[in-house]
Amino acid sequence: MIAGTGCNSYQGLSGDYEHSFQIRGDVEIPQKISTLMGYRIKRVTKDNRNATAIALADVINTAKPRSTSYDLLFVGADGLSSKIKGDDLTGCNLAYTDQYDWELINELHPISSQVKNLREIIVISTNCEDDKNAVGINDQSGYRSTTAGNLFLSGFKEKRIFEGQSQLNEKEVTVYTTHEIIALDDILSYDKEIAVFSRDGSVTFDKPGDDSFFEITETGIDYTAVDKTQVIDVAGIIADPPKFSITDVASDTIHQLEKGNNVMVIELDGLGWQMLETAKEKGRAPYLASLPAQQALSVFPPISPAGLAAMITGTTPDINGIAGRGVMDFNGEDIFEKAQKLGKRVAYIEGDVKMLNTSVEPVLSVNEGAQDSRVFENTQKAIADNNQLIFTHFHSIDDDATTYGPYALENMEQIELVDRMVQQLVKDFNGMVIITADHGLHPTETAGTHGRVCSEDMLVPYIMIKGGQV
Ligand SMILES: [Zn+2]
């Protein structure tokens, strides 16, 4: 009787097999497959043997590869492996036989691809840039990205890590777990200080040593720091990170207010460090070029609401809860609430939409268009009204860098306009001024975008100067 037709069931399908295999790497849902049940069954013939099989494509689809282009690495129990392209899996079947347990039968591929005693299928994204789980790596060699699947392919060491010891009747047992470790040298050309960003929004600074390591997990990579701090699901690494962070806005603001100084924070949305450097070189930011700027780290993800929340709360997204778009309520006190507790008059100037549920309502700059001119006018009013803390959020640089590209002429011209507005505001304001950005942008083929751990997105200028002196 042929299995899978009508109501008949094939005897071999009724239960779990002795061995299972795993699908992991660059997938959304790692799978452990121990039965043919739940899949469309077919009969295949190989070397005059009949076998019950399932289509490889069906099995791979259940794991949801993260990228549209991927390779598949098949690993057998004997350690032998073979790799094929994932774009055409016609004729590729998985069978379970008494002789070879899980067996890959690729009718249209060379015989060497037919792995027996299959234990793992590693999905490897071949275009890391369209894999949302890619890990961004930034060091002296610049930016590149990799994934768990690619790291598996490029090689790892197995490391046994002591988990515990127990004793019964004077018999002792020591338990270890095996980890797939990647040496730091295999990822980075730098080993002094690194900032490791987790996808949860936390950042861990570490001076890597013999006890620190990256390891491949089912779908990503984790990092264990020298002090045993664990970074789960690494989003990216920045070697030799700056000492400042946009979270310093909150502490610097409150510190200055406590000292009796008025504070104005000017957030220039999207103005990354590299973008400002380019504008300076092209003579498009004469005023900002005259100011002493420090490099500061943005937060992960480097997007507007996460950056704004980091500045006004002084905490990273894992703590303040703003790690994506669409969430308005954050955890913790913002600088407006803290300033009001110090008895200060506060004004918060936004673009045409509210971004977060802040403790004071923002002054919205309605009918803004793309020029930031209303944000500028509202900020001038806030200065004239003698506010002691002013937070003002300019949006046009992010808008133009997104539309035209971060280094495009149109964006450079916009930076020049904003540069003049900033100069005027600093001149008019009697107090300390902090000028920074939520994130930068990197170019795409046609425009600009942001959101990954690359230095263009993650490094921004941080300027602190005294106003009223221009
Ligand atoms: Zn932004």
CSV table of N, CA, C and O in Angstrom, one decimal, residues 404-447:
chain,number,residue,atom,x,y,z
A,404,TYR,N,17.0,61.3,-0.3
A,404,TYR,CA,18.0,61.5,-1.4
A,404,TYR,C,19.3,60.7,-1.1
A,404,TYR,O,20.2,60.6,-2.0
A,405,GLY,N,19.5,60.3,0.1
A,405,GLY,CA,20.8,59.7,0.5
A,405,GLY,C,21.6,60.6,1.5
A,405,GLY,O,21.5,61.8,1.3
A,406,PRO,N,22.3,60.0,2.4
A,406,PRO,CA,22.9,60.8,3.4
A,406,PRO,C,24.0,61.8,2.9
A,406,PRO,O,24.2,62.8,3.5
A,407,TYR,N,24.6,61.5,1.8
A,407,TYR,CA,25.7,62.3,1.3
A,407,TYR,C,25.3,63.1,0.0
A,407,TYR,O,26.1,63.6,-0.7
A,408,ALA,N,23.9,63.0,-0.3
A,408,ALA,CA,23.4,63.7,-1.5
A,408,ALA,C,23.5,65.2,-1.4
A,408,ALA,O,23.4,65.7,-0.3
A,409,LEU,N,23.6,65.9,-2.5
A,409,LEU,CA,23.6,67.3,-2.5
A,409,LEU,C,22.4,67.9,-1.8
A,409,LEU,O,22.5,68.9,-1.0
A,410,GLU,N,21.2,67.4,-2.1
A,410,GLU,CA,20.0,67.9,-1.4
A,410,GLU,C,20.0,67.8,0.1
A,410,GLU,O,19.6,68.8,0.8
A,411,ASN,N,20.6,66.8,0.6
A,411,ASN,CA,20.7,66.7,2.1
A,411,ASN,C,21.8,67.6,2.6
A,411,ASN,O,21.6,68.2,3.6
A,412,MET,N,22.9,67.8,1.8
A,412,MET,CA,23.9,68.7,2.3
A,412,MET,C,23.4,70.1,2.3
A,412,MET,O,23.7,70.9,3.2
A,413,GLU,N,22.5,70.5,1.3
A,413,GLU,CA,21.9,71.8,1.4
A,413,GLU,C,21.0,72.0,2.6
A,413,GLU,O,21.0,73.1,3.2
A,414,GLN,N,20.3,70.9,2.9
A,414,GLN,CA,19.4,71.0,4.1
A,414,GLN,C,20.3,71.1,5.4
A,414,GLN,O,19.9,71.9,6.3
A,415,ILE,N,21.4,70.4,5.5
A,415,ILE,CA,22.2,70.5,6.6
A,415,ILE,C,22.7,72.0,6.8
A,415,ILE,O,22.8,72.6,7.9
A,416,GLU,N,23.0,72.6,5.6
A,416,GLU,CA,23.4,74.0,5.6
A,416,GLU,C,22.4,75.0,6.2
A,416,GLU,O,22.7,75.8,7.0
A,417,LEU,N,21.1,74.7,5.8
A,417,LEU,CA,20.0,75.5,6.4
A,417,LEU,C,19.9,75.3,7.9
A,417,LEU,O,19.7,76.3,8.6
A,418,VAL,N,19.9,74.0,8.3
A,418,VAL,CA,19.8,73.7,9.7
A,418,VAL,C,21.0,74.3,10.5
A,418,VAL,O,20.8,74.8,11.6
A,419,ASP,N,22.1,74.3,9.9
A,419,ASP,CA,23.3,74.8,10.6
A,419,ASP,C,23.1,76.3,10.9
A,419,ASP,O,23.5,76.7,12.0
A,420,ARG,N,22.5,77.0,10.0
A,420,ARG,CA,22.3,78.5,10.2
A,420,ARG,C,21.2,78.7,11.3
A,420,ARG,O,21.3,79.5,12.2
A,421,MET,N,20.2,77.8,11.3
A,421,MET,CA,19.1,77.9,12.4
A,421,MET,C,19.7,77.6,13.7
A,421,MET,O,19.4,78.3,14.7
A,422,VAL,N,20.6,76.6,13.8
A,422,VAL,CA,21.2,76.2,15.1
A,422,VAL,C,22.0,77.3,15.6
A,422,VAL,O,22.0,77.7,16.8
A,423,GLN,N,22.8,78.0,14.7
A,423,GLN,CA,23.7,79.1,15.1
A,423,GLN,C,22.8,80.2,15.7
A,423,GLN,O,23.2,80.7,16.8
A,424,GLN,N,21.7,80.5,15.1
A,424,GLN,CA,20.8,81.6,15.6
A,424,GLN,C,20.3,81.2,17.0
A,424,GLN,O,20.3,82.1,17.9
A,425,LEU,N,19.8,80.0,17.1
A,425,LEU,CA,19.3,79.6,18.4
A,425,LEU,C,20.3,79.6,19.5
A,425,LEU,O,20.0,80.1,20.7
A,426,VAL,N,21.5,79.1,19.2
A,426,VAL,CA,22.6,79.1,20.3
A,426,VAL,C,22.9,80.5,20.7
A,426,VAL,O,23.1,80.9,21.8
A,427,LYS,N,22.9,81.4,19.7
A,427,LYS,CA,23.2,82.8,19.9
A,427,LYS,C,22.2,83.5,20.9
A,427,LYS,O,22.5,84.2,21.8
A,428,ASP,N,20.9,83.0,20.6
A,428,ASP,CA,19.8,83.6,21.4
A,428,ASP,C,19.6,83.1,22.8
A,428,ASP,O,18.9,83.6,23.6
A,429,PHE,N,20.2,81.9,23.1
A,429,PHE,CA,19.9,81.2,24.3
A,429,PHE,C,21.0,81.4,25.4
A,429,PHE,O,22.2,81.3,25.1
A,430,ASN,N,20.5,81.8,26.5
A,430,ASN,CA,21.5,82.0,27.6
A,430,ASN,C,21.5,80.8,28.5
A,430,ASN,O,20.7,80.6,29.4
A,431,GLY,N,22.5,79.9,28.3
A,431,GLY,CA,22.6,78.7,29.1
A,431,GLY,C,23.5,77.7,28.3
A,431,GLY,O,24.1,78.0,27.3
A,432,MET,N,23.5,76.5,28.8
A,432,MET,CA,24.3,75.4,28.1
A,432,MET,C,23.4,74.8,27.0
A,432,MET,O,22.2,74.6,27.1
A,433,VAL,N,24.1,74.5,25.9
A,433,VAL,CA,23.4,73.9,24.7
A,433,VAL,C,24.1,72.5,24.4
A,433,VAL,O,25.3,72.4,24.3
A,434,ILE,N,23.2,71.5,24.3
A,434,ILE,CA,23.7,70.2,23.8
A,434,ILE,C,23.1,70.0,22.4
A,434,ILE,O,21.9,70.1,22.2
A,435,ILE,N,24.0,69.7,21.5
A,435,ILE,CA,23.6,69.4,20.1
A,435,ILE,C,24.0,68.0,19.8
A,435,ILE,O,25.1,67.6,19.9
A,436,THR,N,23.0,67.1,19.4
A,436,THR,CA,23.3,65.7,19.1
A,436,THR,C,22.2,65.2,18.2
A,436,THR,O,21.4,65.9,17.7
A,437,ALA,N,22.3,63.9,17.9
A,437,ALA,CA,21.4,63.3,17.0
A,437,ALA,C,21.0,61.9,17.5
A,437,ALA,O,21.7,61.4,18.4
A,438,ASP,N,19.8,61.5,17.1
A,438,ASP,CA,19.3,60.2,17.6
A,438,ASP,C,20.0,59.0,16.9
A,438,ASP,O,20.2,57.9,17.5
A,439,HIS,N,20.5,59.2,15.7
A,439,HIS,CA,21.1,58.1,14.9
A,439,HIS,C,21.7,58.7,13.6
A,439,HIS,O,21.3,59.9,13.4
A,440,GLY,N,22.4,58.0,12.9
A,440,GLY,CA,22.8,58.5,11.5
A,440,GLY,C,22.1,57.6,10.5
A,440,GLY,O,21.2,56.9,10.8
A,441,LEU,N,22.5,57.8,9.2
A,441,LEU,CA,21.9,56.9,8.1
A,441,LEU,C,23.1,56.4,7.3
A,441,LEU,O,24.1,57.0,7.2
A,442,HIS,N,22.9,55.3,6.6
A,442,HIS,CA,23.8,54.8,5.6
A,442,HIS,C,23.1,54.8,4.3
A,442,HIS,O,21.9,54.7,4.2
A,443,PRO,N,23.9,54.9,3.2
A,443,PRO,CA,23.3,55.0,1.9
A,443,PRO,C,22.8,53.6,1.4
A,443,PRO,O,23.4,52.6,1.8
A,444,THR,N,21.8,53.6,0.6
A,444,THR,CA,21.3,52.4,-0.1
A,444,THR,C,21.6,52.7,-1.6
A,444,THR,O,22.2,53.7,-1.9
A,445,GLU,N,21.2,51.8,-2.5
A,445,GLU,CA,21.5,52.1,-3.9
A,445,GLU,C,20.9,53.4,-4.4
A,445,GLU,O,21.5,54.0,-5.2
A,446,THR,N,19.7,53.7,-3.8
A,446,THR,CA,19.1,54.9,-4.4
A,446,THR,C,18.8,56.0,-3.4
A,446,THR,O,18.6,57.1,-3.7
A,447,ALA,N,18.9,55.7,-2.1
A,447,ALA,CA,18.6,56.7,-1.1
A,447,ALA,C,19.4,56.5,0.2
A,447,ALA,O,20.6,56.3,0.2
